[in-house]
Short mmCIF file of C-alpha atoms and ligand atoms in Angstrom, two decimals:
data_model
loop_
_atom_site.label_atom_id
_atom_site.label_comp_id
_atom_site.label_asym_id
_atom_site.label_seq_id
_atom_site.Cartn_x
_atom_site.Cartn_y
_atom_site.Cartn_z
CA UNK C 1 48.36 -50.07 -27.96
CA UNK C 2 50.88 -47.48 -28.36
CA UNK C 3 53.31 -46.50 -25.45
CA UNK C 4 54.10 -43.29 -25.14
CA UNK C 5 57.64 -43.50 -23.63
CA UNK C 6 58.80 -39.47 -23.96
CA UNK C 7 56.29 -36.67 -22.93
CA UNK C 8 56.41 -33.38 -24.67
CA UNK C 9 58.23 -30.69 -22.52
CA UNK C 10 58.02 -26.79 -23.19
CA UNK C 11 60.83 -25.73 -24.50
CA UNK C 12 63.10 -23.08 -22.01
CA UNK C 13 62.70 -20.00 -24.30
CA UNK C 14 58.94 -20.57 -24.37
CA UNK C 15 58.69 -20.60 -20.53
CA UNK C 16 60.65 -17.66 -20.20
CA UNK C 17 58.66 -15.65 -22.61
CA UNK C 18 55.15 -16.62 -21.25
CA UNK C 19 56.15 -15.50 -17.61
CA UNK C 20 58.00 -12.58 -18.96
CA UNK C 21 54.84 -11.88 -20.88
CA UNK C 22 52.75 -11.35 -17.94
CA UNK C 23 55.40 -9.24 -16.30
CA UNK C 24 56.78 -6.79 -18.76
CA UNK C 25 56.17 -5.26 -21.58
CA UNK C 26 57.53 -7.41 -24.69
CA UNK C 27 59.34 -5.55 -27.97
CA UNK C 28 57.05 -6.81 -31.08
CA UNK C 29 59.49 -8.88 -32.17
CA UNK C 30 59.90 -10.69 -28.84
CA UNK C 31 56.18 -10.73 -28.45
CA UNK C 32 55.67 -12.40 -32.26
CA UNK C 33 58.37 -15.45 -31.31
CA UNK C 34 56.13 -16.04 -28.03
CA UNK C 35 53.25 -16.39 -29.79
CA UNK C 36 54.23 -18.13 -32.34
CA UNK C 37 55.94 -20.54 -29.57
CA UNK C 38 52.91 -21.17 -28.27
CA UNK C 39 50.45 -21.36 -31.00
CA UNK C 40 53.33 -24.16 -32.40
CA UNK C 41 53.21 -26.09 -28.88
CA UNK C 42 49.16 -25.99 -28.69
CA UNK C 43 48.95 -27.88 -32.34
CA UNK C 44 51.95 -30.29 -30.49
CA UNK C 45 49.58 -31.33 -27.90
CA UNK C 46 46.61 -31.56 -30.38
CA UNK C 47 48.53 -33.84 -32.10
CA UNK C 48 49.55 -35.78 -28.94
CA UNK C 49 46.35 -36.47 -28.24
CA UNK C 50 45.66 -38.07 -31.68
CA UNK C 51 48.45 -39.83 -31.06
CA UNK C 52 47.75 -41.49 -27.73
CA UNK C 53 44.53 -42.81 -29.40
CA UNK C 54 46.01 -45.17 -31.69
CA UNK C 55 45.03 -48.43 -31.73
CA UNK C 56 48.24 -50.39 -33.39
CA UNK C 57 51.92 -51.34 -31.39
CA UNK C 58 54.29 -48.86 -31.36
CA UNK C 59 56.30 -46.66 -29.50
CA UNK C 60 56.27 -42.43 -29.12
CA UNK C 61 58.35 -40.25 -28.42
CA UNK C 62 57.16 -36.98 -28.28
CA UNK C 63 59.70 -34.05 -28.97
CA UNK C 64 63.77 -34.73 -29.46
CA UNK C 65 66.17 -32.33 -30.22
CA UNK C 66 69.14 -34.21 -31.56
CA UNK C 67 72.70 -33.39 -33.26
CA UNK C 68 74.51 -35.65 -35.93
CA UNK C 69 78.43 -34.29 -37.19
CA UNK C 70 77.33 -31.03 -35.63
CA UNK C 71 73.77 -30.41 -37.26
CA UNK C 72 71.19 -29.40 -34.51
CA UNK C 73 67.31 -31.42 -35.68
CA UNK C 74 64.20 -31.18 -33.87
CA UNK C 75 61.63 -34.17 -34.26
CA UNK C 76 58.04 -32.49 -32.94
CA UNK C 77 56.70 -36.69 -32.82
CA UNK C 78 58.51 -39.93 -33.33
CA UNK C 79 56.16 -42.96 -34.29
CA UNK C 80 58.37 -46.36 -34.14
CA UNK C 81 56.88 -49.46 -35.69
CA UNK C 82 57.73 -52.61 -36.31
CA UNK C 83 59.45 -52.09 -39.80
CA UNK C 84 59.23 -48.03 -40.05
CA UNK C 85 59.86 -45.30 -38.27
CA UNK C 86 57.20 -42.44 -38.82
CA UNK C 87 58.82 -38.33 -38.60
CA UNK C 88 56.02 -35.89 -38.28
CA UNK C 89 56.17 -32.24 -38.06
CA UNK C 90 53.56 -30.71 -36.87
CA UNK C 91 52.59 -26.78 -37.91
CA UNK C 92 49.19 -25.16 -36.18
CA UNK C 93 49.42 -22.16 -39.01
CA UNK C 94 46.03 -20.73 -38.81
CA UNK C 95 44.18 -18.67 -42.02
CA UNK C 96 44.40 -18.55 -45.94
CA UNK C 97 47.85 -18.99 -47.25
CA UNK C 98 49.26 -19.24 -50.83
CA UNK C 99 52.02 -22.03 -51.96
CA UNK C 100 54.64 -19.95 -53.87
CA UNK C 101 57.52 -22.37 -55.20
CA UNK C 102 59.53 -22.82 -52.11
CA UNK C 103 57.45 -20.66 -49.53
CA UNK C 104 53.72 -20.10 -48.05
CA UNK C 105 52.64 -17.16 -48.04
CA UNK C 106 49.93 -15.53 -46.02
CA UNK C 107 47.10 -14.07 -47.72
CA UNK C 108 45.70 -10.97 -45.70
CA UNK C 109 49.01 -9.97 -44.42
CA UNK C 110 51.32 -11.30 -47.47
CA UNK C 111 53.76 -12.40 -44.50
CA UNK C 112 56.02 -15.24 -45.79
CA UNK C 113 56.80 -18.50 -44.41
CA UNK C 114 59.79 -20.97 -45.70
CA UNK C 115 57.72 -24.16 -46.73
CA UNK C 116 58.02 -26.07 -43.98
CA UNK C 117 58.54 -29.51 -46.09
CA UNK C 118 62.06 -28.43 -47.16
CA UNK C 119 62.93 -28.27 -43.23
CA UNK C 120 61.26 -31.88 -42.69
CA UNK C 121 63.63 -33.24 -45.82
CA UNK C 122 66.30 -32.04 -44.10
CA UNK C 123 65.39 -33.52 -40.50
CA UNK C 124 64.95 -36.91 -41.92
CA UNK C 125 68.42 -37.03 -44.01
CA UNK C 126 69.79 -35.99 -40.37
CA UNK C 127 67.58 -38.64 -38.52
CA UNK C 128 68.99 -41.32 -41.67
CA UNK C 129 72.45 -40.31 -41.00
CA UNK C 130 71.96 -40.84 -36.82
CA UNK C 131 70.36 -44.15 -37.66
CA UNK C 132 72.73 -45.62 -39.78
CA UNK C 133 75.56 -44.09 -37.58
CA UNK C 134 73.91 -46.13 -34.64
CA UNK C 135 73.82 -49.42 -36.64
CA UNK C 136 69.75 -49.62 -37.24
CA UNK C 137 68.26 -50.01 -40.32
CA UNK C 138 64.87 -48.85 -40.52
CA UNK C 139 62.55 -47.05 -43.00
CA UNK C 140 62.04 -43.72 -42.11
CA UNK C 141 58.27 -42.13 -43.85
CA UNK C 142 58.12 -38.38 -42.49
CA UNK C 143 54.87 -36.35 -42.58
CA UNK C 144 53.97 -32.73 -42.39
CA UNK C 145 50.76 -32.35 -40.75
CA UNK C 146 48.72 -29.00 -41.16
CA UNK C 147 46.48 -29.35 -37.81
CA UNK C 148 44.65 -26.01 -37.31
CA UNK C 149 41.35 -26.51 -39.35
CA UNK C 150 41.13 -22.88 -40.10
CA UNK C 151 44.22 -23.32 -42.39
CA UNK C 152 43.95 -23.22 -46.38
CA UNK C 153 47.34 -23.63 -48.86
CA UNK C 154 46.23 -22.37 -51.87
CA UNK C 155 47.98 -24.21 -55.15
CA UNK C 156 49.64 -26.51 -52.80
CA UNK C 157 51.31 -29.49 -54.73
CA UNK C 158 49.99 -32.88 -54.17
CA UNK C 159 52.40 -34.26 -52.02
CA UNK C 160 51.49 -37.83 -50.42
CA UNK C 161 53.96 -36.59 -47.11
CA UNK C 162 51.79 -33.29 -46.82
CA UNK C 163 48.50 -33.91 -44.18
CA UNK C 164 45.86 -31.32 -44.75
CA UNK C 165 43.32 -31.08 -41.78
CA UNK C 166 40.81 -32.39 -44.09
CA UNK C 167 43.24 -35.66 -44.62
CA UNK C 168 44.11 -36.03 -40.64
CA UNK C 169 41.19 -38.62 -40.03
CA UNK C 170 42.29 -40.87 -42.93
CA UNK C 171 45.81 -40.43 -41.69
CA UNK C 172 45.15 -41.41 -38.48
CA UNK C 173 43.06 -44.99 -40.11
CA UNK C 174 46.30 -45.44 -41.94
CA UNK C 175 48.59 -45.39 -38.99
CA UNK C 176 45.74 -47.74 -37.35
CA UNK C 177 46.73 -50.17 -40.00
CA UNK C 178 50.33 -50.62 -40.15
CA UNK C 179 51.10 -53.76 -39.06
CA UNK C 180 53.41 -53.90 -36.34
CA UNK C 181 55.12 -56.37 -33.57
CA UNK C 182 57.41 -54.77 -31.68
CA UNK C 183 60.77 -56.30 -30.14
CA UNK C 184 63.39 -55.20 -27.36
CA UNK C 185 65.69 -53.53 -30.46
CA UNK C 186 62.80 -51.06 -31.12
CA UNK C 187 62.93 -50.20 -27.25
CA UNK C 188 66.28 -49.94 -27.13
CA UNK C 189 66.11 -47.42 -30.45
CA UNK C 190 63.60 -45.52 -28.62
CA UNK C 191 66.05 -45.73 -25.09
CA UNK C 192 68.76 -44.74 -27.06
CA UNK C 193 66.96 -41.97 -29.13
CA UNK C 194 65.59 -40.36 -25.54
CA UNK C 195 68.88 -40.43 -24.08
CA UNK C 196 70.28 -38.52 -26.89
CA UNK C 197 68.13 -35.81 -26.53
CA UNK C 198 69.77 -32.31 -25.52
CA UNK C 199 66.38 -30.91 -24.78
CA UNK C 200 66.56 -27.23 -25.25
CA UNK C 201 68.83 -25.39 -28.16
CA UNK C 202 71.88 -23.95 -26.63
CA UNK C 203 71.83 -20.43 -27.33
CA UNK C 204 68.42 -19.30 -27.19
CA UNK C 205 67.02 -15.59 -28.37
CA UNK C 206 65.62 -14.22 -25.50
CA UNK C 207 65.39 -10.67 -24.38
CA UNK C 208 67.18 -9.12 -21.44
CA UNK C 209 65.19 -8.51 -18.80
CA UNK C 210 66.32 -7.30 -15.12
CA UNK C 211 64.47 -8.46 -11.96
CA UNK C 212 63.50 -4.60 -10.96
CA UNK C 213 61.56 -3.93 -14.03
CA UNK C 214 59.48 -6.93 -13.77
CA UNK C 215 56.20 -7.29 -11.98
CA UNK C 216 55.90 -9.15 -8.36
CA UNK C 217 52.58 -10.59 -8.90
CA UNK C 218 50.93 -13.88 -8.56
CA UNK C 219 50.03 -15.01 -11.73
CA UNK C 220 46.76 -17.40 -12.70
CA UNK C 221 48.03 -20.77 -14.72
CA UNK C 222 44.73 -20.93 -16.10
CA UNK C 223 44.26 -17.95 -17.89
CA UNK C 224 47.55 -15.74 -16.93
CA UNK C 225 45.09 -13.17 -14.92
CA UNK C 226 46.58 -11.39 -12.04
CA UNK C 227 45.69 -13.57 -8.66
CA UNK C 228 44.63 -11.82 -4.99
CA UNK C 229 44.57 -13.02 -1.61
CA UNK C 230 41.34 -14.52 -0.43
CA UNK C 231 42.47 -14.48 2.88
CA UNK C 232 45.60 -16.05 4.16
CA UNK C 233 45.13 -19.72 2.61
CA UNK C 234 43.55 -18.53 -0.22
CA UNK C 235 44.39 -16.95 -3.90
CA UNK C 236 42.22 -16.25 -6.50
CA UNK C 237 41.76 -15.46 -9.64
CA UNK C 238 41.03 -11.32 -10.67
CA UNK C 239 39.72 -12.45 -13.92
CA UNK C 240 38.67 -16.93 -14.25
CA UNK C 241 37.75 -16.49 -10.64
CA UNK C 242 40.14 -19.80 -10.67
CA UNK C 243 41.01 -20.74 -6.96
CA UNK C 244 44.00 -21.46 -5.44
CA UNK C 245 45.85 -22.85 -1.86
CA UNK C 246 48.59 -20.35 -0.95
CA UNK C 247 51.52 -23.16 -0.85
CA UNK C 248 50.54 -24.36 -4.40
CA UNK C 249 50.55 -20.75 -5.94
CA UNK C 250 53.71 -20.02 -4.26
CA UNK C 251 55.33 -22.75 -5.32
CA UNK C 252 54.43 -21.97 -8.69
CA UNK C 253 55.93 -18.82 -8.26
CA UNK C 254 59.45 -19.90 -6.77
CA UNK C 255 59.42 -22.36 -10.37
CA UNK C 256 58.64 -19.40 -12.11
CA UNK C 257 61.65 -17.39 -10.31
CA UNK C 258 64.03 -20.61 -10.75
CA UNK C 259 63.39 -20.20 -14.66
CA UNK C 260 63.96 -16.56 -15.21
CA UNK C 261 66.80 -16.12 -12.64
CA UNK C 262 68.50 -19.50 -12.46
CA UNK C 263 71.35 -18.58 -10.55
CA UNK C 264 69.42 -16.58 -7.65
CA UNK C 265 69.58 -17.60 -4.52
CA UNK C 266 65.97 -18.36 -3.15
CA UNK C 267 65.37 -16.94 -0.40
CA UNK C 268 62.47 -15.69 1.96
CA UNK C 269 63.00 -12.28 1.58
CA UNK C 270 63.43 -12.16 -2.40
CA UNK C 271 60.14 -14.67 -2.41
CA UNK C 272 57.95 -12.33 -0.16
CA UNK C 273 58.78 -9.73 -2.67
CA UNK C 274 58.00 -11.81 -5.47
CA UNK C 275 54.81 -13.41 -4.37
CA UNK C 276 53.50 -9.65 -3.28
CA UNK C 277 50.05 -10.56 -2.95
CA UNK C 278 51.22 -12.81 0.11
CA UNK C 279 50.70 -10.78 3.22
CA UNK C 280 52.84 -12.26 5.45
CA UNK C 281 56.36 -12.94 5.35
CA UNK C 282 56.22 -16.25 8.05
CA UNK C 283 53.82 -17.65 5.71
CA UNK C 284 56.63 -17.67 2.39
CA UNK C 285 59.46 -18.94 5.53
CA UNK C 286 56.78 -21.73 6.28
CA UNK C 287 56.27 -22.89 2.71
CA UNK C 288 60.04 -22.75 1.58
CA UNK C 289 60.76 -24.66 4.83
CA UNK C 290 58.19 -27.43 3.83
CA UNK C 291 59.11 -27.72 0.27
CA UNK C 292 63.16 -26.84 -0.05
CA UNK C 293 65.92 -27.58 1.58
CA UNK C 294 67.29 -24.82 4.23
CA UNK C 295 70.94 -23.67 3.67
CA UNK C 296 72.78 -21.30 6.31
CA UNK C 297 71.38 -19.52 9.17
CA UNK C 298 69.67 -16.36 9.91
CA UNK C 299 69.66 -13.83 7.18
CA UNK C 300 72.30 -15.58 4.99
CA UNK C 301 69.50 -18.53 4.94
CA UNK C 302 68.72 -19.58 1.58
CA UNK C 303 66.92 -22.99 0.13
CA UNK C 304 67.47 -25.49 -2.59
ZN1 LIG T 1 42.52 -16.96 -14.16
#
C-alpha cells in the first residue's frame, strides 16, 4: 500500500489570486496566471487520486519545492520505491496542440508553450545532484503525464517518459508492478526530502492590491458565489444555495484576510467590515474570542 507522507498544499500566489479574484477586478495578465494556477493544481489532485490507489509499497510525497547550489526545482509528485525513485510532472493542458521542435503549440489560438519535457530534464539533473549531494544512490525514472483527456499533441515524438491520457491506465498497471520492499533509509529520504522543502517560491508575481478597493463580502468555498445572511446563525449561498454556520464562514474569512494582509492586525472592527454580510458586530467579538487569542484591552484589542 502506498503511504502518502506529504499532502499537496496550494501554493501562496494561487490563494491570493483566487480570493483576489472574487474581490477585484484582475488585469488579463493577472487573471491568465490564476487560471492557469488553478487549472495546473486541479490535474495535481487528479493525479493524487490515481496515486493514492496504488496497490504496490512505496512512499509519496506530493509537491516539493527544493534548491540545490542555488537552482530553485519544483517536483508536482514524488513516487519512492524500493530501488527507484519515480519524478512526475503533471500538466492538465486542455485542447488540440501541435509539437513544434522544442515547443507545443496551441491550435485554435496558435499560443505557444515551452515543451514541458525540457523543464522535467532539468528537474531531475537537479533532483540527481541533491541526491548524490545527500549520499543516496537511487535511480531516478521521471514522467510527464498529460492528464486532461481533452488534450491532443499533434506530431509528438515517441518518447517512453511522455504519458498521454490514453497511456495513463497502462501507466498506472506499470507502477502496480514494480517490485518494491521498503526500508527505514527510504523513510528517512522521504523525511529528509519533506524537510527540505521551502514551500512557496520567494518572490512571487502578484498584483498590488489595497484593502479599500477590495470587496467586503462573504464568499461561497463551493462555487465562489457571493453568501447572505439567513438569519443570524446562518449564511448562504446567492448562487449553489450551499449553507453555512456563521462561525465557520467567518473563520474562513479571517484565513482569507490573514493571506492577503499578513501583517494586519485582526481585529473586531476590521472583521465586521470584512465579513459585511454579518449584522452584528458582538457576533464577529464572540467568534474571534472563541477561536483567537485576545491581545490588549478595549479598542487597542486585537487577536492572534
Ligand atoms: Zn455557492
Amino acid at each position: 500500500m502506498p503511504h502518502v507522507r506529504k499532502q499537496r498544499n496550494i501554493p501562496k500566489d494561487l490563494l491570493v489570486l483566487r480570493h483576489l479574484n472574487c474581490r477585484m477586478k484582475l488585469l488579463d495578465q493577472d487573471k491568465k496566471h490564476y487560471f492557469s494556477g488553478e487549472k495546473g493544481l486541479e490535474g495535481e489532485l487528479k493525479f493524487d487520486q490515481l496515486t493514492e490507489n496504488l496497490h504496490s509499497e512505496c512512499i509519496i510525497i506530493n509537491g516539493l519545492l527544493l534548491k540545490v547550489d542555488n537552482n530553485f526545482f519544483q517536483i508536482d509528485t514524488l513516487i519512492i520505491f524500493q530501488k527507484a525513485i519515480y519524478l512526475i510532472d503533471v500538466k492538465n493542458y486542455e485542447g488540440d496542440y501541435q509539437f513544434d521542435a522544442k515547443h507545443l503549440q496551441h491550435i485554435k489560438s496558435e499560443k505557444i508553450i515551452k515543451d514541458p519535457f525540457i523543464q522535467l530534464q532539468r528537474c531531475e539533473t537537479l533532483l540527481h545532484q541533491l541526491l548524490q549531494q545527500l549520499g543516496f544512490h537511487y535511480q531516478v525514472e521521471s514522467y510527464l503525464v498529460y492528464i486532461n483527456p481533452e488534450f491532443t499533441l499533434y506530431q509528438a515524438p515517441q518518447n517512453p517518459s511522455v504519458i498521454f491520457p490514453t497511456q495513463i491506465k497502462s501507466f498506472f498497471k506499470k507502477l502496480n508492478t514494480v517490485p518494491s520492499k521498503l526500508t527505514n533509509g527510504h523513510e528517512n529520504l522521504a523525511d529528509l526530502l519533506i524537510s527540505m522543502d521551502l514551500g512557496d517560491y520567494p518572490f512571487p508575481q502578484l498584483p498590488v492590491y489595497k484593502y479599500e478597493q477590495l470587496d467586503k463580502r462573504i464568499i461561497c468555498p463551493c462555487c465562489w458565489g457571493v453568501m447572505f445572511a439567513e438569519n443570524d446563525m446562518k449564511l448562504k449561498c446567492d448562487k449553489c444555495g450551499f449553507e453555512e454556520n456563521v462561525d465557520k464562514a467567518v473563520l474562513r474569512c479571517v484565513k482569507e484576510f490573514k493571506i492577503l494582509f499578513p501583517d494586519w492586525k485582526i481585529t473586531t472592527n476590521i472583521i465586521f467590515e470584512w465579513c459585511s454580510i454579518v449584522r452584528s458586530k458582538r457576533t464577529i467579538r464572540r467568534i474571534l474570542q472563541k477561536y483567537y487569542q485576545p491581545c490588549g484591552q478595549g479598542k487597542h484589542c486585537y487577536y492572534i
